[in-house]
Amino acid sequence: MVKCPICKSRSWLIWKEKKHKVFRCKNCKVAFLYPIPESSEKIYNRKYFENWYLRYYDKRKRYFEKLFNNKLKNYLPEQGKILDVGCGVGIFLDIMKEKNYDVYGQDISPFAVEYCRKNGFNIFDKSLSELNLPENFFDIITMFDVIAHLKNPVKYIKICKRILKPEGILIIKTPYHSVCLFLLANIFSFTGKSKGLLHIPAQIFHFSYKTFEYMSKNFNFSKIFMFNIREFFPDIISISLLKKFVLNEKSIIFIGKNKK
């Protein structure tokens, strides 16, 4: 039996390809890679950010500006301290600074940290669990496309709760991989390439609405809103076009309020 890393309940095997296996929890419905791989920090180098972020900086910025204007701003205070966990090259920090928020970033990539600091952002260069950040300090914490790659997402959620002010807002964005996508990946697992559909091994966790319901209840957050949003695609390679138009790949956005 493999225990769920989120709620410690039983899980069952739902996908396998060579040495990679994914299990789904029977209780909170999270799907997770097992065994959890060693750190993949080395992939987040200069080339990674130049190819996937700096090259599309303006397009990504418009994507997040639209998300903020259409959805997020309705649930956020008009000003305050915001921490963007896994801030990358600072695209969301750039947006929030323009809106007069007091912005802070966190990332473990030396290139991303150096790039953000050159652009004048206040950046923490260690993992959240290694930082001794003050309690009740931030009004908003964002985690965009980060939580699925963490070895211990529960630990991060608990740290966010501690450093958020009472009534502070936590926003999480993470890829949503439907049951149908796992079924499709199983069909093509004989090719040895189906893991690309699931972002494996880089993506360790595959969250569902039920998982966030469980986490908000058990970590004492008030669920404000959850919704799907289409992923950002650079439209330069066939797999992106496949995911955009055929698989209709989306993310889940979770917005919660800290109850203390």
Coordinates of C-alpha atoms in Angstrom, one line a residue, residues 11-253:
S11 CA -4.2 5.1 -2.9
W12 CA -4.2 3.0 -6.0
L13 CA -2.1 2.8 -9.1
I14 CA -3.6 4.7 -12.1
W15 CA -0.7 5.1 -14.5
K16 CA 2.7 3.4 -15.1
E17 CA 5.5 3.9 -17.7
K18 CA 8.8 2.1 -17.2
K19 CA 10.1 3.3 -13.8
H20 CA 7.5 6.0 -13.3
K21 CA 4.2 5.3 -11.4
V22 CA 1.3 7.5 -10.4
F23 CA -1.1 6.7 -7.6
R24 CA -4.4 8.4 -6.8
C25 CA -5.6 8.9 -3.2
K26 CA -9.0 7.3 -2.4
N27 CA -9.8 10.1 0.1
C28 CA -8.5 13.5 -1.2
K29 CA -8.2 12.4 -4.8
V30 CA -4.7 13.9 -5.3
A31 CA -2.6 12.0 -7.9
F32 CA 1.1 11.7 -7.1
L33 CA 4.3 10.3 -8.6
Y34 CA 5.9 7.5 -6.6
P35 CA 8.5 7.3 -5.5
I36 CA 9.0 11.0 -5.3
P37 CA 12.0 11.9 -7.4
E38 CA 15.2 13.6 -6.4
S39 CA 15.3 17.4 -6.7
S40 CA 14.9 18.8 -10.2
E41 CA 16.2 22.2 -9.3
K42 CA 19.0 22.0 -12.0
I43 CA 16.5 22.3 -14.8
Y44 CA 15.6 25.8 -13.7
N45 CA 18.7 27.4 -15.2
R46 CA 19.3 30.3 -17.5
K47 CA 18.4 28.4 -20.7
Y48 CA 15.0 27.3 -19.1
F49 CA 14.0 30.8 -18.2
E50 CA 15.2 32.3 -21.5
N51 CA 13.4 29.8 -23.6
W52 CA 10.1 29.6 -21.8
Y53 CA 9.7 32.9 -19.9
L54 CA 11.9 35.8 -21.1
R55 CA 11.2 34.9 -24.7
Y56 CA 7.4 35.3 -24.0
Y57 CA 7.6 37.8 -21.3
D58 CA 5.1 40.2 -22.7
K59 CA 2.6 37.5 -23.7
R60 CA 2.9 35.9 -20.2
K61 CA 2.5 39.3 -18.6
R62 CA -0.8 39.9 -20.6
Y63 CA -2.0 36.4 -19.6
F64 CA -1.5 37.2 -15.9
E65 CA -2.9 40.8 -16.2
K66 CA -6.0 39.4 -17.7
L67 CA -6.3 36.9 -14.8
F68 CA -5.8 39.6 -12.3
N69 CA -8.3 42.0 -13.9
N70 CA -11.0 39.5 -14.6
K71 CA -10.8 37.4 -11.4
L72 CA -8.2 38.0 -8.7
K73 CA -8.6 41.6 -8.0
N74 CA -12.2 41.0 -6.8
Y75 CA -10.8 39.0 -3.8
L76 CA -7.7 41.0 -2.9
P77 CA -7.1 44.1 -0.8
E78 CA -6.3 47.2 -2.8
Q79 CA -2.8 47.4 -1.2
G80 CA -0.5 45.4 1.0
K81 CA 2.5 43.1 1.1
I82 CA 2.5 40.2 -1.4
L83 CA 4.9 37.3 -1.6
D84 CA 5.1 35.4 -4.9
V85 CA 6.5 31.9 -4.1
G86 CA 8.5 30.6 -7.1
C87 CA 8.5 34.0 -8.7
G88 CA 10.7 33.0 -11.6
V89 CA 11.8 36.1 -13.6
G90 CA 9.3 38.3 -11.8
I91 CA 6.4 38.7 -14.3
F92 CA 3.7 38.7 -11.6
L93 CA 5.9 40.9 -9.4
D94 CA 6.1 43.4 -12.2
I95 CA 2.3 43.5 -12.5
M96 CA 1.7 43.9 -8.8
K97 CA 4.4 46.6 -8.4
E98 CA 2.7 48.6 -11.1
K99 CA -0.5 48.3 -9.1
N100 CA 1.4 49.8 -6.0
Y101 CA 1.6 46.6 -3.9
D102 CA 4.6 46.0 -1.7
V103 CA 6.1 43.1 -3.6
Y104 CA 8.4 40.3 -2.4
G105 CA 9.6 37.2 -4.4
Q106 CA 11.0 33.8 -3.6
D107 CA 12.9 31.5 -5.9
I108 CA 15.7 28.9 -5.6
S109 CA 17.0 29.4 -9.2
P110 CA 20.2 31.5 -9.0
F111 CA 19.5 32.9 -12.5
A112 CA 15.9 33.9 -11.6
V113 CA 17.0 35.5 -8.3
E114 CA 19.8 37.5 -10.0
Y115 CA 17.5 38.6 -12.8
C116 CA 14.8 39.8 -10.4
R117 CA 17.3 41.6 -8.2
K118 CA 18.8 43.4 -11.2
N119 CA 15.2 44.6 -11.8
G120 CA 14.9 46.0 -8.3
F121 CA 12.8 43.3 -6.6
N122 CA 13.2 42.1 -3.1
I123 CA 13.9 38.4 -3.5
F124 CA 14.4 35.5 -1.0
D125 CA 16.9 33.0 -2.5
K126 CA 16.1 29.9 -0.4
S127 CA 13.2 27.5 -0.2
L128 CA 10.3 28.6 1.9
S129 CA 11.1 26.0 4.5
E130 CA 14.6 27.4 4.9
L131 CA 13.5 31.0 5.4
N132 CA 12.7 32.3 8.8
L133 CA 10.0 34.8 7.7
P134 CA 8.0 36.7 10.3
E135 CA 4.6 35.5 11.3
N136 CA 1.5 37.4 10.3
F137 CA 3.5 39.5 7.8
F138 CA 2.0 39.2 4.3
D139 CA -1.4 40.2 3.1
I140 CA -1.3 38.0 0.0
I141 CA 0.8 34.9 -1.0
T142 CA 0.7 33.6 -4.5
M143 CA 2.0 30.2 -5.8
F144 CA 1.7 30.0 -9.5
D145 CA 2.6 26.6 -11.0
V146 CA 4.8 25.7 -8.0
I147 CA 2.9 23.4 -5.6
A148 CA 2.8 20.5 -8.1
H149 CA 6.6 20.4 -8.1
L150 CA 7.2 20.4 -4.4
K151 CA 8.2 17.3 -2.5
N152 CA 6.2 18.4 0.5
P153 CA 3.3 20.7 -0.4
V154 CA 1.7 20.3 3.0
K155 CA 4.7 21.8 4.7
Y156 CA 4.6 24.8 2.3
I157 CA 0.9 25.4 3.0
K158 CA 1.5 25.4 6.7
I159 CA 4.3 27.9 6.3
C160 CA 2.1 30.1 4.2
K161 CA -0.5 30.0 6.9
R162 CA 2.0 31.1 9.5
I163 CA 3.4 34.0 7.6
L164 CA 0.0 35.3 6.3
K165 CA -1.9 37.8 8.3
P166 CA -5.2 36.8 9.7
E167 CA -7.7 37.1 6.8
G168 CA -4.7 37.1 4.5
I169 CA -5.3 35.6 1.0
L170 CA -3.6 32.5 -0.5
I171 CA -3.8 32.0 -4.2
I172 CA -2.6 28.8 -5.8
K173 CA -2.5 28.0 -9.5
T174 CA -1.6 24.4 -10.6
P175 CA -2.2 22.3 -13.8
Y176 CA -5.4 20.3 -13.8
H177 CA -5.0 16.9 -15.3
S178 CA -8.4 15.2 -15.8
V179 CA -9.1 11.5 -15.4
C180 CA -9.4 11.4 -19.2
L181 CA -5.9 12.6 -19.6
F182 CA -4.6 9.8 -17.4
L183 CA -6.6 7.3 -19.5
L184 CA -5.1 8.7 -22.6
A185 CA -1.6 8.5 -21.1
N186 CA -2.2 4.9 -20.2
I187 CA -3.2 4.0 -23.7
F188 CA 0.1 5.5 -25.0
S189 CA 2.3 4.3 -22.2
F190 CA 3.8 1.6 -24.4
T191 CA 5.5 4.3 -26.5
G192 CA 7.6 5.4 -23.5
K193 CA 6.6 9.0 -24.1
S194 CA 3.2 9.3 -22.4
K195 CA 4.8 10.9 -19.4
G196 CA 5.2 14.1 -21.5
L197 CA 1.4 14.5 -21.4
L198 CA 1.5 14.5 -17.6
H199 CA 4.6 16.7 -17.2
I200 CA 6.4 13.8 -15.5
P201 CA 8.8 13.6 -13.7
A202 CA 8.9 17.4 -13.2
Q203 CA 5.3 17.4 -11.9
I204 CA 5.0 15.3 -8.7
F205 CA 1.5 16.1 -7.7
H206 CA -1.7 16.4 -9.7
F207 CA -4.3 18.3 -7.7
S208 CA -8.1 18.1 -8.0
Y209 CA -11.0 20.2 -6.7
K210 CA -11.5 17.6 -4.0
T211 CA -7.9 17.9 -2.9
F212 CA -8.2 21.6 -2.4
E213 CA -11.4 21.1 -0.5
Y214 CA -9.6 18.8 1.8
M215 CA -6.6 21.1 2.3
S216 CA -8.7 24.2 2.9
K217 CA -10.7 22.4 5.6
N218 CA -7.8 20.7 7.3
F219 CA -5.4 23.6 7.2
N220 CA -8.0 26.1 8.3
F221 CA -8.5 28.2 5.2
S222 CA -11.8 29.6 4.1
K223 CA -12.3 28.6 0.5
I224 CA -13.3 31.8 -1.3
F225 CA -13.3 30.6 -4.9
M226 CA -12.1 27.9 -7.2
F227 CA -12.2 27.9 -10.9
N228 CA -10.5 26.6 -14.1
I229 CA -8.4 28.7 -16.4
R230 CA -6.8 27.8 -19.7
E231 CA -3.1 27.3 -19.6
F232 CA -0.6 29.7 -21.2
F233 CA 0.8 28.3 -24.4
P234 CA 3.6 29.8 -26.5
D235 CA 2.2 28.0 -29.7
I236 CA 5.6 27.1 -31.0
I237 CA 5.6 23.3 -30.8
S238 CA 3.0 20.6 -31.8
I239 CA 2.6 19.3 -28.2
S240 CA 1.5 22.8 -27.1
L241 CA -1.1 22.9 -29.9
L242 CA -2.3 19.4 -29.0
K243 CA -2.7 20.3 -25.4
K244 CA -4.4 23.6 -26.2
F245 CA -6.9 22.5 -28.8
V246 CA -7.4 18.8 -28.4
L247 CA -6.8 18.2 -24.7
N248 CA -8.0 21.6 -23.7
E249 CA -5.4 21.7 -20.8
K250 CA -6.4 23.9 -17.9
S251 CA -5.2 25.0 -14.4
I252 CA -7.1 25.1 -11.2
I253 CA -7.0 28.4 -9.3

